[in-house]
Amino acid sequence: MQIRMLVLTDGQLVADANIMNRNRPEQVLLTGWLSMATTLAHFS
């Protein structure tokens, strides 16, 4: 699975995760938070 580094704003989700987990919003939110944390760690 390709992971895209995106700087997320409040309420913004990773498009790929949204498509993959269309029926699991809680998983989408988790993926979004993990992506944001990874991005912040990458640039820190």
XYZ file of N, CA and C in Angstrom:
132
model
N 0.836 -1.201 0.000
C 0.000 0.000 0.000
C 0.865 1.243 0.000
N 0.557 2.142 -0.905
C 1.324 3.380 -0.993
C 0.895 4.339 0.104
N 1.868 4.898 0.792
C 1.577 5.861 1.848
C 1.978 7.244 1.365
N 1.029 8.162 1.375
C 1.311 9.516 0.910
C 1.486 10.425 2.109
N 2.572 11.196 2.104
C 2.832 12.124 3.197
C 2.050 13.413 2.950
N 1.057 13.636 3.772
C 0.236 14.830 3.616
C 0.141 15.559 4.939
N 0.146 16.869 4.864
C -0.102 17.652 6.064
C -1.609 17.846 6.165
N -2.200 17.243 7.188
C -3.650 17.253 7.304
C -4.136 18.426 8.136
N -5.226 19.020 7.695
C -5.892 20.021 8.509
C -7.019 19.325 9.265
N -7.628 20.014 10.219
C -8.700 19.402 11.008
C -9.826 18.920 10.100
N -10.176 17.652 10.236
C -11.283 17.096 9.461
C -10.876 16.577 8.097
N -9.649 16.804 7.702
C -9.203 16.328 6.386
C -8.720 14.888 6.498
N -9.075 14.070 5.526
C -8.702 12.662 5.549
C -7.853 12.315 4.335
N -7.084 11.267 4.477
C -6.308 10.779 3.338
C -7.269 10.138 2.339
N -7.217 10.592 1.099
C -8.171 10.137 0.086
C -8.117 8.623 -0.100
N -6.931 8.051 -0.153
C -6.798 6.609 -0.348
C -7.448 5.848 0.801
N -7.239 6.309 2.021
C -7.816 5.642 3.185
C -9.335 5.765 3.157
N -9.820 6.912 2.723
C -11.260 7.126 2.656
C -11.908 6.151 1.683
N -11.241 5.908 0.557
C -11.756 4.974 -0.446
C -11.682 3.536 0.073
N -10.571 3.191 0.690
C -10.359 1.823 1.152
C -11.275 1.464 2.315
N -11.600 2.439 3.150
C -12.377 2.169 4.357
C -13.705 2.921 4.334
N -14.343 2.910 3.179
C -15.553 3.697 2.984
C -16.628 3.360 4.018
N -16.673 2.106 4.434
C -17.705 1.680 5.373
C -17.201 1.660 6.810
N -15.987 2.163 7.028
C -15.414 2.139 8.378
C -14.829 3.500 8.707
N -15.679 4.479 9.002
C -15.206 5.850 9.249
C -14.215 5.939 10.399
N -14.378 5.084 11.415
C -13.441 5.143 12.540
C -12.037 4.755 12.090
N -11.949 3.836 11.138
C -10.646 3.429 10.614
C -10.044 4.540 9.759
N -10.902 5.251 9.042
C -10.433 6.379 8.234
C -9.838 7.458 9.125
N -10.533 7.756 10.227
C -10.036 8.770 11.154
C -8.704 8.344 11.748
N -8.604 7.068 12.125
C -7.363 6.558 12.698
C -6.224 6.676 11.691
N -6.497 6.287 10.453
C -5.482 6.371 9.403
C -5.047 7.807 9.178
N -6.018 8.728 9.218
C -5.703 10.142 9.040
C -4.795 10.654 10.137
N -5.112 10.276 11.385
C -4.287 10.719 12.517
C -2.885 10.127 12.440
N -2.790 8.850 12.071
C -1.481 8.205 11.954
C -0.655 8.855 10.846
N -1.307 9.189 9.744
C -0.602 9.841 8.641
C -0.092 11.212 9.060
N -0.923 11.943 9.805
C -0.516 13.267 10.265
C 0.659 13.149 11.227
N 0.582 12.194 12.146
C 1.660 12.006 13.115
C 2.959 11.626 12.405
N 2.851 10.758 11.415
C 4.030 10.338 10.654
C 4.644 11.517 9.908
N 3.779 12.340 9.330
C 4.261 13.513 8.593
C 4.954 14.493 9.525
N 4.348 14.746 10.676
C 4.944 15.673 11.635
C 6.283 15.144 12.133
N 6.359 13.843 12.371
C 7.606 13.247 12.838
C 8.677 13.340 11.749
N 8.247 13.211 10.498
C 9.180 13.249 9.375
C 9.819 14.629 9.233
N 9.056 15.666 9.521
C 9.556 17.026 9.336
C 10.125 17.635 10.608
N 10.018 16.909 11.714
C 10.501 17.474 12.980
C 12.008 17.322 13.106
